[in-house]
Coordinates of C-alpha atoms in Angstrom, one line a residue:
M268 CA 58.1 120.2 116.9
E269 CA 59.6 117.1 115.4
D270 CA 61.1 119.1 112.5
G271 CA 62.6 121.6 114.9
T272 CA 64.1 118.9 117.0
S273 CA 65.5 117.1 114.0
S274 CA 67.1 120.2 112.5
N275 CA 68.7 121.2 115.8
P276 CA 71.1 118.3 116.0
Q277 CA 72.1 118.9 112.3
S278 CA 73.0 122.5 113.1
I279 CA 74.9 121.4 116.2
G280 CA 76.7 118.8 114.2
F281 CA 77.7 121.3 111.6
T282 CA 79.0 123.7 114.2
E283 CA 81.1 121.0 115.9
K284 CA 82.5 119.9 112.5
L285 CA 83.4 123.6 111.8
K286 CA 85.1 123.9 115.1
S287 CA 87.0 120.7 114.7
W288 CA 88.1 121.7 111.2
L289 CA 89.3 125.1 112.4
S290 CA 91.3 123.5 115.3
W291 CA 92.8 120.9 112.9
S292 CA 93.8 123.5 110.3
W293 CA 95.2 126.0 112.9
T294 CA 98.6 124.2 113.0
Y295 CA 98.9 124.2 109.3
I296 CA 97.9 127.9 109.0
C297 CA 100.6 128.8 111.6
A298 CA 103.2 126.8 109.6
V299 CA 102.2 128.5 106.4
W300 CA 102.3 131.9 108.1
F301 CA 105.8 131.2 109.6
A302 CA 107.1 130.1 106.2
M303 CA 105.7 133.3 104.6
V304 CA 107.4 135.5 107.3
L305 CA 110.8 133.8 106.7
T306 CA 110.4 134.2 102.9
M307 CA 109.6 138.0 103.3
I308 CA 112.6 138.5 105.6
Y309 CA 114.8 136.8 103.1
V310 CA 113.4 138.9 100.2
L311 CA 113.7 142.2 102.1
R312 CA 117.2 141.5 103.4
S313 CA 118.7 144.2 101.3
P314 CA 116.3 147.1 102.2
L315 CA 116.5 146.0 105.8
K316 CA 120.3 145.8 105.7
L317 CA 120.2 142.4 107.3
Q318 CA 123.6 141.4 106.0
D319 CA 125.2 144.4 107.7
T320 CA 123.3 143.8 110.9
L321 CA 124.5 140.2 111.0
T322 CA 128.1 141.2 110.3
S323 CA 128.1 143.8 113.1
A324 CA 126.4 141.3 115.4
S325 CA 129.1 138.6 114.6
V326 CA 131.8 141.2 115.2
F327 CA 130.2 142.1 118.6
L328 CA 129.9 138.5 119.6
N329 CA 133.6 137.8 118.7
T330 CA 134.7 140.6 120.9
L331 CA 132.9 139.2 124.0
T332 CA 135.0 137.5 126.6
P333 CA 134.3 134.1 128.1
K334 CA 133.3 135.8 131.3
F335 CA 130.2 137.1 129.5
Y336 CA 129.2 133.6 128.4
V337 CA 129.8 132.3 132.0
A338 CA 127.5 135.0 133.3
L339 CA 124.9 134.4 130.6
T340 CA 124.7 130.7 131.2
G341 CA 124.9 131.1 135.0
T342 CA 122.0 133.6 134.9
S343 CA 119.9 131.3 132.7
S344 CA 120.6 128.5 135.2
L345 CA 119.5 130.6 138.1
I346 CA 116.3 131.8 136.4
S347 CA 115.4 128.2 135.3
G348 CA 116.2 127.0 138.9
L349 CA 113.8 129.6 140.4
I350 CA 111.1 128.5 137.9
L351 CA 111.7 124.9 138.8
I352 CA 111.4 125.6 142.6
F353 CA 108.1 127.5 142.0
E354 CA 106.7 124.8 139.7
W355 CA 107.6 122.1 142.3
W356 CA 106.0 124.0 145.1
Y357 CA 102.8 124.7 143.0
F358 CA 102.7 121.0 142.0
R359 CA 103.0 119.8 145.6
K360 CA 100.3 122.2 146.9
Y361 CA 97.8 122.0 144.0
G362 CA 98.7 118.8 142.2
T363 CA 99.2 120.4 138.8
S364 CA 101.7 122.5 136.9
F365 CA 101.3 126.3 137.0
I366 CA 102.5 126.7 133.4
E367 CA 100.4 123.9 132.2
Q368 CA 97.3 125.2 133.9
V369 CA 97.8 128.7 132.5
S370 CA 98.3 127.2 129.0
V371 CA 95.2 125.1 129.2
S372 CA 93.1 128.0 130.7
H373 CA 94.2 130.7 128.3
L374 CA 95.7 129.2 125.2
R375 CA 93.4 126.2 124.7
P376 CA 90.2 128.2 124.2
L377 CA 92.0 130.3 121.5
L378 CA 93.0 127.1 119.7
G379 CA 89.5 125.7 119.8
G380 CA 90.3 122.8 122.2
V381 CA 87.6 123.4 124.8
E382 CA 84.7 121.0 124.4
S383 CA 81.3 122.0 125.4
S384 CA 79.9 120.1 128.4
T385 CA 76.9 120.5 130.5
T386 CA 77.0 120.0 134.3
T387 CA 74.0 118.7 136.2
G388 CA 73.5 118.7 139.9
L389 CA 73.8 115.6 141.9
F390 CA 70.2 115.6 142.9
S391 CA 67.8 115.4 140.0
S392 CA 64.1 115.8 139.9
V393 CA 62.1 112.9 141.3
N394 CA 58.6 113.8 140.1
G395 CA 58.6 111.2 137.4
E396 CA 58.7 113.6 134.4
A397 CA 61.0 112.9 131.6
E398 CA 64.1 115.0 132.1
P399 CA 67.5 114.8 130.4
R400 CA 69.9 113.0 132.6
P401 CA 73.7 113.0 132.3
S402 CA 75.5 109.9 131.5
V403 CA 76.8 108.1 134.6
S404 CA 80.4 108.1 133.3
E405 CA 80.5 111.9 133.3
C406 CA 79.9 112.0 137.1
K407 CA 83.2 111.8 138.9
V408 CA 82.4 113.1 142.4
W409 CA 79.5 111.5 144.2
R410 CA 77.7 112.3 147.5
N411 CA 78.8 109.8 150.1
P412 CA 75.5 107.9 150.9
L413 CA 76.8 107.1 154.5
N414 CA 78.2 110.6 155.3
L415 CA 78.3 111.4 159.0
F416 CA 76.5 114.2 160.9
R417 CA 78.6 117.3 161.2
G418 CA 77.4 118.3 164.7
A419 CA 77.0 114.9 166.2
E420 CA 80.0 113.1 164.7
Y421 CA 82.4 115.2 162.7
S422 CA 82.6 117.8 165.5
R423 CA 83.9 115.3 168.0
Y424 CA 87.1 115.1 166.0
T425 CA 87.4 118.9 166.1
W426 CA 86.8 118.9 169.9
V427 CA 89.5 116.4 170.5
T428 CA 92.2 117.5 168.0
G429 CA 91.3 121.1 167.2
K430 CA 91.5 120.3 163.5
E431 CA 88.8 120.3 160.9
P432 CA 87.8 116.9 159.5
L433 CA 86.4 118.2 156.3
T434 CA 88.1 120.2 153.5
Y435 CA 86.6 123.5 152.2
Y436 CA 86.3 121.8 148.8
D437 CA 84.1 119.0 150.3
M438 CA 82.0 121.5 152.3
N439 CA 81.6 123.7 149.2
L440 CA 80.3 120.7 147.2
S441 CA 77.8 120.0 150.0
A442 CA 76.7 123.6 150.0
Q443 CA 76.0 123.4 146.2
D444 CA 74.1 120.1 146.7
H445 CA 71.9 121.7 149.5
Q446 CA 71.2 124.8 147.5
T447 CA 70.1 122.7 144.5
F448 CA 68.3 120.1 146.5
F449 CA 66.4 122.3 149.0
T450 CA 65.7 125.6 147.3
G451 CA 65.0 124.6 143.7
D452 CA 64.1 127.3 141.2
T453 CA 65.6 130.7 142.2
Q454 CA 62.6 132.5 140.6
Q455 CA 60.2 131.0 143.1
L456 CA 62.2 131.6 146.3
K457 CA 60.5 132.7 149.5
T458 CA 62.2 135.0 151.9
E459 CA 63.3 132.2 154.2
D460 CA 64.6 130.2 151.2
T461 CA 66.8 133.2 150.3
V462 CA 68.2 133.2 153.8
M463 CA 68.8 129.5 153.7
Q464 CA 70.6 129.8 150.3
K465 CA 73.0 132.2 152.0
A466 CA 73.3 130.0 155.0
W467 CA 74.5 127.0 153.0
R468 CA 77.3 129.2 151.5
E469 CA 78.6 130.4 154.9
R470 CA 81.9 128.9 155.9
N471 CA 81.6 129.5 159.6
P472 CA 79.3 127.0 161.3
Q473 CA 78.0 129.5 163.8
A474 CA 77.0 131.8 160.9
R475 CA 75.0 129.0 159.3
I476 CA 73.2 128.2 162.5
R477 CA 72.3 131.9 163.1
A478 CA 70.9 132.1 159.5
A479 CA 68.8 129.0 160.2
Y480 CA 67.3 130.5 163.3
Q481 CA 66.7 133.7 161.3
A482 CA 64.8 131.6 158.7
I483 CA 62.7 130.0 161.4
E484 CA 61.8 133.4 162.8
M485 CA 60.5 134.3 159.3
N486 CA 58.6 131.0 158.9
H487 CA 58.2 128.5 161.8
E488 CA 57.5 125.8 159.2
C489 CA 60.9 126.2 157.4
A490 CA 61.9 122.6 157.1
A491 CA 65.3 123.4 155.5
A492 CA 66.3 125.4 158.5
Y493 CA 65.5 122.5 160.9
V494 CA 67.6 120.2 158.6
L495 CA 70.6 122.6 158.9
L496 CA 70.2 122.6 162.7
A497 CA 70.0 118.8 162.8
E498 CA 73.1 118.5 160.7
E499 CA 75.2 121.3 162.3
E500 CA 74.0 122.2 165.8
A501 CA 72.8 118.9 167.3
T502 CA 75.7 117.3 169.3
T503 CA 74.0 113.9 169.6
I504 CA 72.2 111.6 167.3
T505 CA 69.1 111.7 169.5
E506 CA 69.0 115.5 169.3
A507 CA 69.5 115.3 165.5
E508 CA 66.7 112.8 165.2
R509 CA 64.4 115.2 167.1
L510 CA 65.2 118.1 164.8
F511 CA 64.7 115.9 161.7
K512 CA 61.3 114.8 162.9
Q513 CA 60.4 118.5 163.4
A514 CA 61.6 119.2 159.9
L515 CA 59.4 116.3 158.6
R516 CA 56.4 117.7 160.4
S517 CA 57.0 121.2 159.0
G518 CA 57.5 119.9 155.5
K519 CA 54.2 117.9 155.6
R520 CA 52.3 120.9 157.0
E521 CA 53.8 123.1 154.3
Q522 CA 52.5 120.6 151.7
R523 CA 49.0 120.7 153.2
V524 CA 49.0 124.5 153.2
Q525 CA 49.8 124.4 149.5
D526 CA 46.8 122.0 148.8
Q527 CA 49.1 119.0 148.1
I528 CA 50.8 120.9 145.2
T529 CA 54.3 119.5 145.7
T530 CA 57.3 120.8 143.8
G531 CA 60.6 119.0 143.1
K532 CA 62.1 121.0 146.0
D533 CA 59.5 119.8 148.5
I534 CA 59.9 116.1 147.4
N535 CA 63.7 116.3 147.5
L536 CA 63.6 117.8 151.0
L537 CA 61.2 115.2 152.4
V538 CA 63.3 112.4 150.8
Y539 CA 66.5 113.7 152.4
I540 CA 64.8 114.1 155.8
K541 CA 63.4 110.5 155.7
R542 CA 66.7 109.1 154.7
R543 CA 68.6 110.9 157.5
L544 CA 65.9 109.7 160.0
A545 CA 66.6 106.2 158.8
M546 CA 70.3 106.7 159.4
C547 CA 69.6 108.1 162.9
A548 CA 67.6 104.9 163.7
R549 CA 70.5 102.8 162.4
K550 CA 73.0 104.6 164.6
L551 CA 70.7 104.4 167.6
G552 CA 70.5 100.6 167.3
R553 CA 66.9 100.5 165.9
I554 CA 68.1 98.6 162.8
K555 CA 64.9 96.9 161.8
E556 CA 63.1 100.2 161.9
A557 CA 65.8 101.8 159.8
V558 CA 65.5 98.9 157.2
K559 CA 61.8 99.4 157.0
M560 CA 62.1 103.2 156.5
M561 CA 64.7 102.6 153.7
R562 CA 62.6 100.0 152.0
D563 CA 59.5 102.3 152.1
L564 CA 61.6 105.2 150.8
M565 CA 62.9 103.1 147.8
K566 CA 59.4 101.8 147.1
E567 CA 57.8 105.3 147.2
F568 CA 60.5 107.0 145.1
P569 CA 62.0 104.4 142.7
L570 CA 63.7 107.0 140.5
L571 CA 66.1 108.0 143.3
G572 CA 68.9 105.7 142.1
M573 CA 71.4 108.6 142.0
L574 CA 71.0 108.9 145.8
N575 CA 72.2 105.3 146.4
I576 CA 69.8 104.6 149.2
H577 CA 70.4 100.9 148.5
E578 CA 73.9 101.3 149.9
N579 CA 72.5 102.4 153.3
L580 CA 70.1 99.4 153.1
L581 CA 72.9 97.0 152.4
E582 CA 74.9 98.2 155.4
A583 CA 71.9 97.9 157.7
L584 CA 71.0 94.4 156.5
L585 CA 74.6 93.3 157.0
E586 CA 74.4 94.5 160.6
L587 CA 71.3 92.4 161.0
Q588 CA 73.2 89.5 159.3
A589 CA 70.2 89.1 156.9
Y590 CA 72.4 87.8 154.2
A591 CA 69.5 86.5 152.1
D592 CA 68.0 90.0 152.0
V593 CA 71.4 91.4 151.1
Q594 CA 71.7 89.0 148.2
A595 CA 68.2 90.0 147.0
V596 CA 69.2 93.7 147.0
L597 CA 72.5 92.9 145.2
A598 CA 70.6 90.9 142.5
K599 CA 68.6 94.1 141.8
Y600 CA 71.4 96.6 141.8
D601 CA 74.4 94.6 140.7
D602 CA 73.6 95.1 137.1
I603 CA 76.0 96.1 134.3
S604 CA 73.8 98.9 133.2
L605 CA 73.8 100.6 136.6
P606 CA 76.7 102.5 138.1
K607 CA 79.0 100.3 140.2
S608 CA 80.4 101.1 143.6
A609 CA 82.8 99.6 146.1
T610 CA 79.8 98.8 148.4
I611 CA 78.2 96.7 145.7
C612 CA 81.3 94.9 144.5
Y613 CA 82.8 94.2 147.9
T614 CA 79.5 93.2 149.5
S615 CA 79.0 90.7 146.7
A616 CA 82.6 89.4 147.3
L617 CA 81.9 89.2 151.1
L618 CA 78.8 87.0 150.6
K619 CA 80.6 84.6 148.3
A620 CA 83.7 84.6 150.5
R621 CA 81.6 84.0 153.7
A622 CA 80.3 80.7 152.2
V623 CA 83.8 79.2 151.9
S624 CA 86.1 81.3 154.1
E625 CA 85.5 79.4 157.4
K626 CA 87.2 76.2 156.1
F627 CA 89.5 77.8 153.6
S628 CA 93.2 77.1 153.8
P629 CA 95.8 78.3 151.3
E630 CA 97.9 75.1 151.8
A631 CA 95.0 72.8 151.2
A632 CA 93.8 74.8 148.2
S633 CA 97.3 74.6 146.7
R634 CA 97.3 70.8 147.1
R635 CA 93.8 69.9 145.9
G636 CA 93.0 73.0 143.9
L637 CA 90.0 75.4 144.3
S638 CA 86.5 74.1 144.5
T639 CA 83.7 75.7 142.5
A640 CA 82.5 77.8 145.4
E641 CA 86.0 78.9 146.2
M642 CA 86.6 79.8 142.6
N643 CA 83.5 82.0 142.6
A644 CA 84.6 83.7 145.8
V645 CA 88.1 84.4 144.3
E646 CA 86.6 85.7 141.1
A647 CA 84.3 88.0 143.1
I648 CA 87.2 89.4 145.0
H649 CA 89.1 89.8 141.7
R650 CA 86.2 91.8 140.4
A651 CA 86.0 94.0 143.5
V652 CA 89.7 94.7 143.6
E653 CA 89.7 95.6 139.9
F654 CA 87.0 98.1 140.5
N655 CA 88.7 99.7 143.5
P656 CA 92.2 98.5 144.4
H657 CA 92.5 100.8 147.5
V658 CA 90.0 98.9 149.6
P659 CA 92.0 95.8 150.6
K660 CA 94.7 97.9 152.4
Y661 CA 92.0 99.4 154.6
L662 CA 90.1 96.2 155.2
L663 CA 93.4 94.4 156.1
E664 CA 94.3 97.4 158.3
M665 CA 97.5 98.0 156.5
K666 CA 96.5 101.7 156.3
S667 CA 95.0 103.7 159.1
L668 CA 91.3 104.7 158.7
I669 CA 90.2 108.3 158.9
L670 CA 86.8 109.9 159.0
P671 CA 85.1 109.5 155.6
P672 CA 84.4 112.6 153.5
E673 CA 81.0 113.9 152.5
H674 CA 81.9 113.3 148.8
I675 CA 83.8 110.4 147.3
L676 CA 85.6 109.7 144.1
K677 CA 84.4 106.5 142.5
R678 CA 87.2 103.9 142.3
G679 CA 89.4 106.3 144.4
D680 CA 91.0 106.3 147.8
S681 CA 88.1 108.4 149.3
E682 CA 85.6 105.7 148.3
A683 CA 87.8 103.0 149.9
V684 CA 88.0 105.0 153.1
A685 CA 84.2 105.5 153.2
Y686 CA 83.5 101.8 152.5
A687 CA 86.0 100.4 155.0
F688 CA 84.9 102.8 157.7
F689 CA 81.4 101.3 157.8
H690 CA 82.0 97.7 156.5
L691 CA 85.2 96.6 158.2
Q692 CA 83.1 95.2 161.1
H693 CA 81.1 93.1 158.7
W694 CA 84.2 91.5 157.2
K695 CA 85.6 90.8 160.6
R696 CA 82.3 89.1 161.6
A697 CA 82.6 86.6 158.7
E698 CA 85.2 84.2 160.0
G699 CA 88.1 83.7 157.5
A700 CA 86.8 86.3 155.0
L701 CA 89.7 88.7 155.6
N702 CA 92.1 85.8 155.3
L703 CA 90.7 84.8 151.9
L704 CA 90.8 88.5 150.8
H705 CA 94.4 88.8 151.9
C706 CA 95.5 85.6 150.1
T707 CA 93.7 86.5 146.9
W708 CA 94.9 90.1 147.0
E709 CA 98.5 89.4 147.9
G710 CA 98.8 86.6 145.4
T711 CA 97.3 88.3 142.4
F712 CA 96.8 92.0 142.9
H713 CA 99.5 93.1 145.3
E714 CA 101.6 94.8 142.6
V715 CA 98.6 95.7 140.4
S716 CA 96.6 97.4 143.2
V717 CA 99.4 99.8 144.2
Y718 CA 97.9 103.2 143.6
P719 CA 99.7 104.8 140.6
K720 CA 101.8 107.7 141.6
K721 CA 101.0 110.9 139.8
E722 CA 103.5 111.7 137.1
L723 CA 105.5 114.9 137.2
P724 CA 104.2 117.5 134.8
F725 CA 106.3 118.1 131.7
F726 CA 107.3 121.6 132.6
I727 CA 108.9 120.5 135.9
L728 CA 111.0 118.0 134.0
F729 CA 111.7 120.6 131.3
T730 CA 112.8 123.3 133.7
A731 CA 114.9 120.8 135.7
G732 CA 116.7 119.7 132.5
L733 CA 117.1 123.4 131.4
C734 CA 118.6 124.3 134.8
S735 CA 121.0 121.4 134.8
F736 CA 122.1 122.0 131.2
T737 CA 122.7 125.7 131.6
A738 CA 124.6 125.1 134.9
M739 CA 126.8 122.6 133.1
L740 CA 127.4 125.0 130.3
A741 CA 128.4 127.8 132.7
M742 CA 130.9 125.5 134.5
L743 CA 132.4 124.2 131.3
T744 CA 132.7 127.7 129.8
H745 CA 134.4 128.9 133.0
Q746 CA 136.9 126.0 133.0
F747 CA 137.5 125.6 129.2
P748 CA 136.7 129.0 127.6
E749 CA 138.7 128.5 124.3
L750 CA 137.4 124.9 123.8
M751 CA 133.8 126.0 124.4
G752 CA 134.2 128.9 122.0
V753 CA 135.3 126.6 119.2
F754 CA 132.4 124.2 120.1
A755 CA 129.9 127.1 120.1
K756 CA 131.0 128.3 116.6
A757 CA 130.9 124.7 115.2
F758 CA 127.5 124.1 116.7
F759 CA 125.9 127.3 115.3
S760 CA 127.5 126.9 111.9
T761 CA 126.0 123.4 111.8
L762 CA 122.7 124.7 113.0
F763 CA 122.4 127.4 110.3
A764 CA 123.9 125.2 107.5
P765 CA 120.4 124.0 106.2
L766 CA 119.2 127.6 106.2
G767 CA 122.2 128.7 104.1
F768 CA 121.7 125.8 101.8
F769 CA 118.0 126.7 101.4
A770 CA 118.9 130.3 100.6
D771 CA 121.5 129.3 98.0
K772 CA 119.0 127.0 96.3
M773 CA 116.4 129.8 96.2
E774 CA 118.9 132.3 94.6
S775 CA 119.9 129.7 92.0
F776 CA 116.3 128.8 91.3
M777 CA 114.8 132.3 91.0
P778 CA 116.2 134.8 88.5
S779 CA 118.1 137.7 89.9
S780 CA 115.7 140.2 88.2
F781 CA 112.7 138.8 90.1
W782 CA 114.4 139.4 93.5
H783 CA 115.4 142.9 92.3
Q784 CA 111.8 143.8 91.4
L785 CA 110.6 142.5 94.7
T786 CA 113.1 144.6 96.6
R787 CA 112.1 147.7 94.7
I788 CA 108.4 147.1 95.7

């Protein structure tokens, strides 16, 4: 086994080297091929009658009127303008260039530029077995640990405004998480699990609810169906809690029927249910009960770091104002080897700012300098803002808050919205903390923390330049036809001068008999 595993990386390394060598040599192979084509065209110019063709073409071009060139440049300007309008519309709607996307999707694989990557679901196995885990840096989109309930919270926005609070992209990511988290291996699916897999993929909420009831009719102990009803159909947190408790009872009974043989799917489902029950208790005001449930869950399943249950615990402890317990949790999870988050960085900054913010004054600090505690608080805020520069604008209420999404982008605006939505009240409770944050952010990071605007794709700039250039040529050709004709002849003669020089050198270097023999071949 060891020999096989040791030889496999060697073969993979050889394959990667071969691919990189081919992609590196592709450019030079194309250049050599292009040079060979030019050489063959030059050699076969007599049989192909290229000289006569060029002479007739030059005569034809000389007979053209300036109106033709005006029409040619005007048409080019119109076509490039239409391409520019389409590229700009596509960029505003999808955030990328259409030409660039097509090039990357179709040309890059041919050039060997696609790197092999493996994607792993957000929810990994928790049964303690050694499994390959993806590196944290590869994970870009994370499940929001404090995501709201669709039926009891998100739906209120829809009832009031008639608009959907979640995007289809966000809901599709949740559907993929639920399928992976709740159904497990597709080869061992039961009938009700198959129904639930289809239910998570449904876009219509009513269709998902109908599928959940169908799964319950097949098996009254289908815990995943009760989870869907708690998330989607329950219109209050109390009702959602009742359905989650029913799901927990069904999941435990299902385990007893299977003689305590639990799969990764069963464990994942029970962990999700217990976590949501803790969140229900937090929202219903039973905060100490919620804290106990979260602590028990983290103690029972210590390998669930990817679920970020500690962020739920931090928020509940801040609501209790148990700052010593918050510091203890931060000491465990605020480690350089663990993935950072806005919750960890800004909660750490809040604790340090809270110790000095009540008596902090910018004028007094400028006169006497910062004390050690104030310096630690400022450095903590610096560290937090460097991790996610979007959060201060939401905490300082310079930007309006919206409902947080079900998935967030680390260090992005969505993470800032999710953090400020739940933690703004904790910053307001600490007197002077927001003032210290404002002074530190405005004095140091105001310009740095501005979110960088997305640069325009190259092809939009290229088509804009092409459209402007051809339009200018059309106007100049129409106004000054003779002068533009002289300029065009001078430009093309200068452009083809190196080619003529190269051809003369080749004729003087090679004997005339050699070219004659090649033409006869």
